[in-house]
Short mmCIF file of N, CA and C in Angstrom, two decimals:
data_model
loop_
_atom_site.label_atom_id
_atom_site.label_comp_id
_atom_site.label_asym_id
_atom_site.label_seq_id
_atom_site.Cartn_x
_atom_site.Cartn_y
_atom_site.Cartn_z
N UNK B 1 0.86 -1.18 0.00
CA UNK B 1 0.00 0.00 0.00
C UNK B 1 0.90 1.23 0.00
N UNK B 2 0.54 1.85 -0.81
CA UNK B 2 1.43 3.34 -0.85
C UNK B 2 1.03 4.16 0.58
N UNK B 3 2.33 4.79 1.19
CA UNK B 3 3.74 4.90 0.55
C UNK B 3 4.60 3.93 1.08
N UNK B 4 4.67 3.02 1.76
CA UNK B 4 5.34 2.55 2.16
C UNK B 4 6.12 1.33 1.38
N UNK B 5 5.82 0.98 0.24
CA UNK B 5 6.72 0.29 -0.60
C UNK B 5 7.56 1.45 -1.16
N UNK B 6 6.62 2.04 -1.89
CA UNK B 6 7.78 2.86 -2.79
C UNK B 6 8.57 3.85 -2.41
N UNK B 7 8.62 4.21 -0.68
CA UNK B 7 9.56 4.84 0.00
C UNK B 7 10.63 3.89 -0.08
N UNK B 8 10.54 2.55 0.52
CA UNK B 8 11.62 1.67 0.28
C UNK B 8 12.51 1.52 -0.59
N UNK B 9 11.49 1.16 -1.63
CA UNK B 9 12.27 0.92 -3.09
C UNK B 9 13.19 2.60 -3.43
N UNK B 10 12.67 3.65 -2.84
CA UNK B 10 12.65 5.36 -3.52
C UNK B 10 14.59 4.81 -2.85
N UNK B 11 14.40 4.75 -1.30
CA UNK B 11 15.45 4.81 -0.26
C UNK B 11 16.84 3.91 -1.07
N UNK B 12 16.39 2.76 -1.32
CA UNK B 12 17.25 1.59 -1.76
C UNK B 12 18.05 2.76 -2.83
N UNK B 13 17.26 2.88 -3.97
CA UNK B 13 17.30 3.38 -4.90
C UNK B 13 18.64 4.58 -4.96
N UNK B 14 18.34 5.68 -3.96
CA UNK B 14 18.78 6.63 -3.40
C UNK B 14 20.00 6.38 -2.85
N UNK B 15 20.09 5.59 -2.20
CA UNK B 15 21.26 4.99 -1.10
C UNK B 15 22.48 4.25 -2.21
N UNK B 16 21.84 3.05 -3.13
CA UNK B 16 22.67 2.53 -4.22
C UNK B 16 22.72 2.86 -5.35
N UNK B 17 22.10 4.25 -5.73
CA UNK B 17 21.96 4.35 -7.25
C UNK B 17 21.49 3.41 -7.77
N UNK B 18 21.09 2.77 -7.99
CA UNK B 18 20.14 1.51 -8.99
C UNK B 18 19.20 0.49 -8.02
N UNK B 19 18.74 0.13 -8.75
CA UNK B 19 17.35 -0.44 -8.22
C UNK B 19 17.76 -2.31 -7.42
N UNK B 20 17.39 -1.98 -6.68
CA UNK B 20 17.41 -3.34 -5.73
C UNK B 20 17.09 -4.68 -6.46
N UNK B 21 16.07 -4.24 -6.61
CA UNK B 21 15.56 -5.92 -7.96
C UNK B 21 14.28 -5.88 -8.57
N UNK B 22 14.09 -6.55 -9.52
CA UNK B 22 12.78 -6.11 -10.52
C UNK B 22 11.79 -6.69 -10.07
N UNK B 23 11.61 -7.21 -8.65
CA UNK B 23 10.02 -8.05 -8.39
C UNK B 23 10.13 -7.39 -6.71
N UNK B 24 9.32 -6.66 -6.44
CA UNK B 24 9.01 -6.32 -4.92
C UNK B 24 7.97 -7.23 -4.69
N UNK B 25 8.71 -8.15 -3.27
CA UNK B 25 7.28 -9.16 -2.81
C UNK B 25 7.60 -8.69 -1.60
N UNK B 26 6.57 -8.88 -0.82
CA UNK B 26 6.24 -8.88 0.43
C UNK B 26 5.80 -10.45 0.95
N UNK B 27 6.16 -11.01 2.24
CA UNK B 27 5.97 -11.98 2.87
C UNK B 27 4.74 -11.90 4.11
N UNK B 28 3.97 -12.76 4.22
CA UNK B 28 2.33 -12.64 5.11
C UNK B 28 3.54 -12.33 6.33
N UNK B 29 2.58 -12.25 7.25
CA UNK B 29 2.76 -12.34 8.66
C UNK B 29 3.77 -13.27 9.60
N UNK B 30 4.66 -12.66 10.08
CA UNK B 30 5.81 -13.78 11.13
C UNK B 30 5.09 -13.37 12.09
N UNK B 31 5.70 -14.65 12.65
CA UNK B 31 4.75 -14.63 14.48
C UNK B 31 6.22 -15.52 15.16
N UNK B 32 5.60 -15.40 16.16
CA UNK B 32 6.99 -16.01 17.05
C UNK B 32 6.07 -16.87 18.59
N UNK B 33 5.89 -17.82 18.71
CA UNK B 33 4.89 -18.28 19.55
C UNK B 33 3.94 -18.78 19.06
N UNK B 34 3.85 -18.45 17.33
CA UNK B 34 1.94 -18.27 17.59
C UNK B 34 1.27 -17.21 17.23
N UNK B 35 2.39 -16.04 17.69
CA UNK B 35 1.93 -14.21 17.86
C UNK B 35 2.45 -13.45 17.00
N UNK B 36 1.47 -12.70 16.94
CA UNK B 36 2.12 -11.49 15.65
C UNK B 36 3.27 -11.25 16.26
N UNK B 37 4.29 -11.51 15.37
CA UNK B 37 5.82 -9.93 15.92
C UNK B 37 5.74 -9.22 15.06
N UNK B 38 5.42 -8.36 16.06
CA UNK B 38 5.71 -6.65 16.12
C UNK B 38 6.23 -6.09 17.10
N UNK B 39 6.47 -4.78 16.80
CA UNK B 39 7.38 -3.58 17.88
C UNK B 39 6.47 -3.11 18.89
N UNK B 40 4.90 -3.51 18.54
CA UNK B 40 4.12 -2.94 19.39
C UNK B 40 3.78 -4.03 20.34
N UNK B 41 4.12 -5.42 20.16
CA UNK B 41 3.90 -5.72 21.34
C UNK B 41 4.64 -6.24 21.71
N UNK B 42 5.87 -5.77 21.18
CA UNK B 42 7.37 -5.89 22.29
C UNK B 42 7.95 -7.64 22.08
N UNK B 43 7.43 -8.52 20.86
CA UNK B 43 8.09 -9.51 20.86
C UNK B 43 8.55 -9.53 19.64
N UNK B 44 9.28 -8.52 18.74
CA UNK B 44 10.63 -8.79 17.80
C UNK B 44 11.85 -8.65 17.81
N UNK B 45 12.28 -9.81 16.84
CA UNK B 45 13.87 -9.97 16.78
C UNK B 45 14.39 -9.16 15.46
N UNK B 46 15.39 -8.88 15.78
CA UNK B 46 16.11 -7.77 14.27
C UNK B 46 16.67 -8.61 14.00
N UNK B 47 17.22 -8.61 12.65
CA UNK B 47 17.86 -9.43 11.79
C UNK B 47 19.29 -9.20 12.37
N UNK B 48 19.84 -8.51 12.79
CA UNK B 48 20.79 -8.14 13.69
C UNK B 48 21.22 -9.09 15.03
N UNK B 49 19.85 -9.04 15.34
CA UNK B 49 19.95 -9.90 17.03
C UNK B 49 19.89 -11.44 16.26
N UNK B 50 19.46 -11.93 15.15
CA UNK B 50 19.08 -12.78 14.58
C UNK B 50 20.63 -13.41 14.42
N UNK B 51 21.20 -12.60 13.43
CA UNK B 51 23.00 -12.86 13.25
C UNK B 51 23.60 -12.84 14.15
N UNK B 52 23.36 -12.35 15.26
CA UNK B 52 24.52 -11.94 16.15
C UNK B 52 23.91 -13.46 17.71
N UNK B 53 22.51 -13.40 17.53
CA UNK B 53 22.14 -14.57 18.83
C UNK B 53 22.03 -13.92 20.13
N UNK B 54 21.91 -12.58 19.84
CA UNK B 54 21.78 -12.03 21.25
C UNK B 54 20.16 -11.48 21.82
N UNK B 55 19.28 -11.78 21.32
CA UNK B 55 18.01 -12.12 21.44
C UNK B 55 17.79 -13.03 22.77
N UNK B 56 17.06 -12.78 23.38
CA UNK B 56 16.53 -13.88 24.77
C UNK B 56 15.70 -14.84 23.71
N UNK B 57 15.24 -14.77 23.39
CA UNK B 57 14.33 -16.09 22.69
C UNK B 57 15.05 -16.82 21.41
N UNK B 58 16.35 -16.57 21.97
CA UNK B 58 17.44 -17.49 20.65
C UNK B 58 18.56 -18.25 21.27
N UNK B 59 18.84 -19.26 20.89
CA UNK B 59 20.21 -20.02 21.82
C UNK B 59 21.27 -19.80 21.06
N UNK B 60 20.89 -19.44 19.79
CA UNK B 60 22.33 -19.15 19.18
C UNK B 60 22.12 -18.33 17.63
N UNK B 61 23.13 -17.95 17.50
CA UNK B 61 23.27 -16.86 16.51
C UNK B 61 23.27 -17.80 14.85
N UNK B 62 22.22 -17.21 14.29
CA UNK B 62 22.22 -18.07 12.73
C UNK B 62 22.64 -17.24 11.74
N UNK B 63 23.47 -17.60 10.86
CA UNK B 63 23.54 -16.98 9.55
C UNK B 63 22.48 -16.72 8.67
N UNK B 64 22.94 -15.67 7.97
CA UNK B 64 21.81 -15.11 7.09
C UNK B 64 21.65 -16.02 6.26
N UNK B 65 22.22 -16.66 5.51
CA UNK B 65 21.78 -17.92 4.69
C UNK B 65 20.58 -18.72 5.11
N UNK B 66 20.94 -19.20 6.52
CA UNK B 66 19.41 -19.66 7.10
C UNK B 66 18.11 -19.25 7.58
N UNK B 67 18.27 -17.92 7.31
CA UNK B 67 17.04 -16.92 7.94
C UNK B 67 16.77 -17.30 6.31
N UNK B 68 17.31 -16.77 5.03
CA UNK B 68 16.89 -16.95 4.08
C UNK B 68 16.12 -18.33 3.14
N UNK B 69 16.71 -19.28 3.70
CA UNK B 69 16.18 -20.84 3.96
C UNK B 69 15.41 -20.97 4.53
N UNK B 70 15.06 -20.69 5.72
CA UNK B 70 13.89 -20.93 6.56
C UNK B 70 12.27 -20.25 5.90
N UNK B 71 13.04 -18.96 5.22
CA UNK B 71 11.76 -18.30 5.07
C UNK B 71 11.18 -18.86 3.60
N UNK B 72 11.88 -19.33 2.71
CA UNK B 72 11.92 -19.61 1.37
C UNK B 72 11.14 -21.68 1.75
N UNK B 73 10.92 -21.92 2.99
CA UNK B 73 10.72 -23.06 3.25
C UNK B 73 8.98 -23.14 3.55
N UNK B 74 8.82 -21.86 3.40
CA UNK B 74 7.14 -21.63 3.31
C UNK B 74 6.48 -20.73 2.45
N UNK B 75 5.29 -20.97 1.97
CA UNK B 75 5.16 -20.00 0.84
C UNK B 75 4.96 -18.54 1.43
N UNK B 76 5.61 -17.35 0.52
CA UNK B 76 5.65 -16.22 1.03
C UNK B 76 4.25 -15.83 1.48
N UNK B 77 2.97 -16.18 0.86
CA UNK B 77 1.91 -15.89 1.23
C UNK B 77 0.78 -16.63 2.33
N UNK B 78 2.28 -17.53 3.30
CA UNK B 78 1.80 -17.91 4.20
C UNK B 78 2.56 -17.50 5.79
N UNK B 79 1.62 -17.61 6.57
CA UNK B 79 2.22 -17.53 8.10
C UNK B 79 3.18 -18.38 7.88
N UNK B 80 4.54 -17.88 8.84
CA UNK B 80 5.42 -18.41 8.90
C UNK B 80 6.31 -18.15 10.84
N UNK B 81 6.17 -18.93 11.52
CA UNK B 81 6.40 -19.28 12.71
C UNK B 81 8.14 -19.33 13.08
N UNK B 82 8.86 -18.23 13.71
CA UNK B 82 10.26 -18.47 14.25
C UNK B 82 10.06 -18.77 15.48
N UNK B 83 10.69 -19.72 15.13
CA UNK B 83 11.22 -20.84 16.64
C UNK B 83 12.99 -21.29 16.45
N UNK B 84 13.58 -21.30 17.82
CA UNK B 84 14.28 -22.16 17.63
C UNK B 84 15.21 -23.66 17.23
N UNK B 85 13.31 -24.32 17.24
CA UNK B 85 13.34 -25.07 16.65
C UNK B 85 13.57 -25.22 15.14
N UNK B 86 12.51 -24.59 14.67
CA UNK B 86 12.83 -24.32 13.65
C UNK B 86 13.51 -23.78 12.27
N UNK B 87 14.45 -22.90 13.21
CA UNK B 87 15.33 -22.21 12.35
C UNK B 87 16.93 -23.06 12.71
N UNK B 88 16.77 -23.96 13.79
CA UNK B 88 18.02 -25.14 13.51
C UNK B 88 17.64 -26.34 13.08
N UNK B 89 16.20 -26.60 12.43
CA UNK B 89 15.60 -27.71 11.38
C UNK B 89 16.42 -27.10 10.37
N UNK B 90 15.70 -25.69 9.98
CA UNK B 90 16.62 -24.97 8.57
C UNK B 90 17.79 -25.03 8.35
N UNK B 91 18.35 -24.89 9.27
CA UNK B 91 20.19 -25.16 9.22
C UNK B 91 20.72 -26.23 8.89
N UNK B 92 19.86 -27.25 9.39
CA UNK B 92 20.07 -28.58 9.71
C UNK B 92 20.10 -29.39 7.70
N UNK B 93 18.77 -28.08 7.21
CA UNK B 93 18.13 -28.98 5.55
C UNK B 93 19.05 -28.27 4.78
N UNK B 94 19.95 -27.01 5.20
CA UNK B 94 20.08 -25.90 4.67
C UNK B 94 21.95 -26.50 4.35
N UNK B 95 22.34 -27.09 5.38
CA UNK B 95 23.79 -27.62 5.46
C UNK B 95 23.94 -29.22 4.68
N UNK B 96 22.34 -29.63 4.89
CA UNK B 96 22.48 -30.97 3.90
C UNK B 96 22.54 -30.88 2.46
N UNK B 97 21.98 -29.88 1.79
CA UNK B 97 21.90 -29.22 0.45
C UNK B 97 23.15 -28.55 0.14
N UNK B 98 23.88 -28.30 1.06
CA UNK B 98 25.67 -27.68 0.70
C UNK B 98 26.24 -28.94 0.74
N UNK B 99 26.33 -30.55 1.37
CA UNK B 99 26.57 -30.98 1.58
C UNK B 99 26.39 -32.01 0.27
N UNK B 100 25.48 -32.14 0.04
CA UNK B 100 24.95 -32.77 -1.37
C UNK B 100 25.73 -31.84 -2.41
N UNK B 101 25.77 -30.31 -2.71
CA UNK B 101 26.52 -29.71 -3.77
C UNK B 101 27.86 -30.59 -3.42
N UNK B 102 28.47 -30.58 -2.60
CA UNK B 102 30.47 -30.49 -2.51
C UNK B 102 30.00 -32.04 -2.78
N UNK B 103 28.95 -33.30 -2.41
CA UNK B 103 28.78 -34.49 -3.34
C UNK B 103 29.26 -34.17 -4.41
N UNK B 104 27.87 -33.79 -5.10
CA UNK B 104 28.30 -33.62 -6.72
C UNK B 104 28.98 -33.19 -7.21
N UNK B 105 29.85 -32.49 -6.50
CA UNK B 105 31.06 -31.84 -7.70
C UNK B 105 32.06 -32.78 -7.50
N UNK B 106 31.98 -33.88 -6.84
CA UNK B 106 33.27 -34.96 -6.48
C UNK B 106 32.70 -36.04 -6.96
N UNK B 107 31.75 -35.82 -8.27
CA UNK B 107 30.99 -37.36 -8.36
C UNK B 107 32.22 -37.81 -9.35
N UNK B 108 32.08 -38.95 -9.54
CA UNK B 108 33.04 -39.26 -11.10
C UNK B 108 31.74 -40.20 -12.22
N UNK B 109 31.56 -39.09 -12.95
CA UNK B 109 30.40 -39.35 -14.20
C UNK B 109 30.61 -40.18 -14.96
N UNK B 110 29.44 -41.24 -14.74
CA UNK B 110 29.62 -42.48 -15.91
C UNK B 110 29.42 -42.15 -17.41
N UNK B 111 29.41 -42.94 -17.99
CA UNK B 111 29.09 -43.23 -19.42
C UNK B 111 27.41 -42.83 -19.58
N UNK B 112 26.70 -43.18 -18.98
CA UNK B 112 25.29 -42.96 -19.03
C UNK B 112 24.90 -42.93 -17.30
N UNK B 113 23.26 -41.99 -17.61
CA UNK B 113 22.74 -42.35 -16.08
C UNK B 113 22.14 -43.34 -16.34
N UNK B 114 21.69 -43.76 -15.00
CA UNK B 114 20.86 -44.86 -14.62
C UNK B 114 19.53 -44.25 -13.87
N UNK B 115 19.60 -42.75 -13.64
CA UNK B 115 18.37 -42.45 -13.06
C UNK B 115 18.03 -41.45 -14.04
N UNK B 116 16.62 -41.23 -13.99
CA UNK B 116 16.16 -40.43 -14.88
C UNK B 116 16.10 -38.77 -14.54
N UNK B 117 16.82 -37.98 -14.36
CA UNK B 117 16.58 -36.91 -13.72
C UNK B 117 15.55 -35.56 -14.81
N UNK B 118 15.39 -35.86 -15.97
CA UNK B 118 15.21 -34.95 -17.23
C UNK B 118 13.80 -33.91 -16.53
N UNK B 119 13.08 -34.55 -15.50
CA UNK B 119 11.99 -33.50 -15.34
C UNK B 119 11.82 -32.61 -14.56
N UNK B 120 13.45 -32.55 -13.35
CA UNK B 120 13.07 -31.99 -12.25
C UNK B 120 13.50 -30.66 -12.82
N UNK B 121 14.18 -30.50 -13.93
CA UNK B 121 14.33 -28.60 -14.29
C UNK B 121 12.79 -28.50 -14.80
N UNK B 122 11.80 -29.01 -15.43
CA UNK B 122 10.71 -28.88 -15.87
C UNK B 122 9.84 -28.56 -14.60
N UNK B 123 9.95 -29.42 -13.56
CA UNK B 123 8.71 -29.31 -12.22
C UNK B 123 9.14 -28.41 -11.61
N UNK B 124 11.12 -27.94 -11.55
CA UNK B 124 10.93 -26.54 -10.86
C UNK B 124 10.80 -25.52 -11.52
N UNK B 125 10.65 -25.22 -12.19
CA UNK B 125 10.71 -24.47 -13.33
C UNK B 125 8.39 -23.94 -13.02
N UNK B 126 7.93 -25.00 -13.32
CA UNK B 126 6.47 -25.25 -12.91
C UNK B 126 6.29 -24.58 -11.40
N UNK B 127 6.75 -25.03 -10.63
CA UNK B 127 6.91 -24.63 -9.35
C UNK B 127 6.77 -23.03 -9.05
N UNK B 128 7.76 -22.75 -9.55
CA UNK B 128 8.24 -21.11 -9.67
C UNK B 128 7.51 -20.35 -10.14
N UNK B 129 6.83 -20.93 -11.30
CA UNK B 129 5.79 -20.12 -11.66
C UNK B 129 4.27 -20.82 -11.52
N UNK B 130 3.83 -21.28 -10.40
CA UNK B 130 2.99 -21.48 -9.64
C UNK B 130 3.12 -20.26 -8.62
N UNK B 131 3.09 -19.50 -8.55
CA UNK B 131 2.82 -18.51 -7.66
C UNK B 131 4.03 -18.14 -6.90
N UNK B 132 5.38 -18.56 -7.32
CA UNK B 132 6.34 -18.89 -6.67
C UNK B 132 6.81 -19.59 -4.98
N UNK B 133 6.43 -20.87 -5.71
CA UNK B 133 5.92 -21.81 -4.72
C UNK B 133 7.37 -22.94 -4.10
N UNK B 134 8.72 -21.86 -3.55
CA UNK B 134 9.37 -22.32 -3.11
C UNK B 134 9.67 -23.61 -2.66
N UNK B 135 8.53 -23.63 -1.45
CA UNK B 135 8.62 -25.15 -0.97
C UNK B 135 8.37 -25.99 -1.56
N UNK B 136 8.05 -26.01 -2.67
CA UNK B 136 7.78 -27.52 -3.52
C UNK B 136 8.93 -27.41 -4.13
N UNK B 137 9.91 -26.40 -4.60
CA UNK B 137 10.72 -26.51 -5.27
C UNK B 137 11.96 -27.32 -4.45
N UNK B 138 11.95 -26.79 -3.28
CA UNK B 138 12.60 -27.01 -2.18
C UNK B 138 12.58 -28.51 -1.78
N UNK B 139 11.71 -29.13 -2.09
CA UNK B 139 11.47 -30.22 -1.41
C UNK B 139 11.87 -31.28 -2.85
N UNK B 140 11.80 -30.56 -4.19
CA UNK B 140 12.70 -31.33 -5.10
C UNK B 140 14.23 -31.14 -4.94
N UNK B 141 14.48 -30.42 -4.84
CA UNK B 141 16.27 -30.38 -4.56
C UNK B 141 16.59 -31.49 -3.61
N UNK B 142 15.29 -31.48 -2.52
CA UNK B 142 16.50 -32.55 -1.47
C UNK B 142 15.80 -34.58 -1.90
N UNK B 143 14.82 -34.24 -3.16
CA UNK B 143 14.81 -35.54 -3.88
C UNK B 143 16.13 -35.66 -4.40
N UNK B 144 16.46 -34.49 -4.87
CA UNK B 144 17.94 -34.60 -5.79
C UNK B 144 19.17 -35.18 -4.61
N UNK B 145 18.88 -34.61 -3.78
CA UNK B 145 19.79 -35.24 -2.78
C UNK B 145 19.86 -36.42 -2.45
N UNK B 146 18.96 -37.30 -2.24
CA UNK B 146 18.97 -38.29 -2.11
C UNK B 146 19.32 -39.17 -3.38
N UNK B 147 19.24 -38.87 -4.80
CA UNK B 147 19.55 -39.38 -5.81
C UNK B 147 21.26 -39.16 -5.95
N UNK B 148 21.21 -37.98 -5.63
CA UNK B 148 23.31 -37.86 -5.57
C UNK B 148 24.09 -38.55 -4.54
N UNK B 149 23.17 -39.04 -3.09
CA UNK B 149 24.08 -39.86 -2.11
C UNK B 149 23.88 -41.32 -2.99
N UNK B 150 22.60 -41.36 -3.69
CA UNK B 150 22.47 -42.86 -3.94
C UNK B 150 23.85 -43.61 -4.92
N UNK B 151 23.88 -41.94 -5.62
CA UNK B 151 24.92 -42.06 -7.03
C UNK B 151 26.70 -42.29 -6.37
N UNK B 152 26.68 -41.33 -5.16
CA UNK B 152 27.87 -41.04 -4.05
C UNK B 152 28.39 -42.38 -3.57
N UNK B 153 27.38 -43.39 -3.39
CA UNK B 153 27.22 -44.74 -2.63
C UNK B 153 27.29 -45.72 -3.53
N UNK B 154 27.70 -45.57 -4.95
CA UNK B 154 27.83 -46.29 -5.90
C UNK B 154 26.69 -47.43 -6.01
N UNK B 155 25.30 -46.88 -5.94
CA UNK B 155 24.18 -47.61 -6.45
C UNK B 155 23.20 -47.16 -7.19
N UNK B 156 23.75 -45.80 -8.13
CA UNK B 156 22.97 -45.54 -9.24
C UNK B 156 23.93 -44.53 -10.04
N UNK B 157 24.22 -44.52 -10.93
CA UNK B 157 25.28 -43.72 -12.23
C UNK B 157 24.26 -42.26 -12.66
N UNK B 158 25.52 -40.97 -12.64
CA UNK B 158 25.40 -40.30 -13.42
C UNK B 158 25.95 -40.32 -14.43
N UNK B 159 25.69 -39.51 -15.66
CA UNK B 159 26.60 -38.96 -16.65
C UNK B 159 27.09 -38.01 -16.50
N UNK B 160 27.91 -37.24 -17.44
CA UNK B 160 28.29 -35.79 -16.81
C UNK B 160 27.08 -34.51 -17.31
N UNK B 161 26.85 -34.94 -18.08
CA UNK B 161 25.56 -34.15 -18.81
C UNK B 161 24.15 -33.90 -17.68
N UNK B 162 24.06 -34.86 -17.07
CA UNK B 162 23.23 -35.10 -15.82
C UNK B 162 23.31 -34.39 -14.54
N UNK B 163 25.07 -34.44 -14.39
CA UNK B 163 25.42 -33.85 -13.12
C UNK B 163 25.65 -32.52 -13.61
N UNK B 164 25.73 -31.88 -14.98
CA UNK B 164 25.74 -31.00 -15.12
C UNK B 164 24.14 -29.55 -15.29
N UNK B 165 23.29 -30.52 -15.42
CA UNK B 165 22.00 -30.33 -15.46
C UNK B 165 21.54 -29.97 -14.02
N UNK B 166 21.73 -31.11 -13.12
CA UNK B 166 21.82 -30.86 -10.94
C UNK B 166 22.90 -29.33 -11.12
N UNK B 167 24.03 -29.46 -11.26
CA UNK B 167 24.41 -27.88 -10.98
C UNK B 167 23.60 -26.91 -11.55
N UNK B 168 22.67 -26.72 -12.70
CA UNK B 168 22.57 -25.20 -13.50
C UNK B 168 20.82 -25.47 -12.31
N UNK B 169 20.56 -26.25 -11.60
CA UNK B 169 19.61 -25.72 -11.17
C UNK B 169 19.71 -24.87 -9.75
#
């Protein structure tokens, strides 16, 4: 609702000379408990206290990577709940998916695959433009994961064409 986007975008703008990025979204409602956070009723965390862990309702300090994971793990146009729990689940899916990349780049590519991977650039691809519907996309990458430990564990072959297809996504 004007003005308060396009002060943002005006500020960004102002501050970096060029424009932040070509899609302004906004994310529904965080709650923390259950409860709206907000400033007005005295239960938010800054992205600051967030990095740093110095928040009373945090045991430890998370990287921005996983604030960005966590939130990309629900659709933007849904409630989305910070917990501790939950934002070291995110870390937890967020370090297995780095963990699966440094896999694949150490795979050694067969002659042919043995698994069929040809549709998951098609379903995320679908995904994304479903309303940009992260978590489904999200939840194919860590199919992919499990297909690269299977490949890692020498019980199913990539090609290189294949493993090169898992990187461009």
């Amino acid at each position: 609702i004007f003005p308060h986007h396009e002060a943002e975008i005006a500020q960004c703008c102002a501050a970096n000379k060029k424009s932040a990025a070509k899609y302004w979204m906004h994310n529904n409602m965080i709650t923390i408990g259950g409860q709206k956070m907000g400033k007005s009723l005295g239960n938010f965390i800054t992205l600051d206290e967030f990095f740093n862990g110095s928040h009373n309702k945090l045991k430890q300090a998370y990287h921005p990577m996983v604030i960005r994971f966590f939130l990309l793990q629900a659709h933007y146009r849904s409630t989305i709940d910070f917990s501790n729990d939950a934002l070291q689940a995110a870390e937890k899916g967020l370090v297995r998916l780095f963990n699966a990349l440094k896999t694949l780049n150490n795979l050694n590519p067969k002659q042919h695959s043995t698994i069929d991977i040809s549709d998951f650039e098609l379903k995320c691809d679908q995904a994304m433009n479903d309303d940009l519907n992260t978590p489904i996309v999200l939840s194919y990458l860590f199919d992919l994961v499990k297909i690269i430990n299977s490949v890692n564990e020498g019980k199913q072959d990539l090609s290189i064409d294949d493993i090169n297809k898992i990187k461009a996504l």
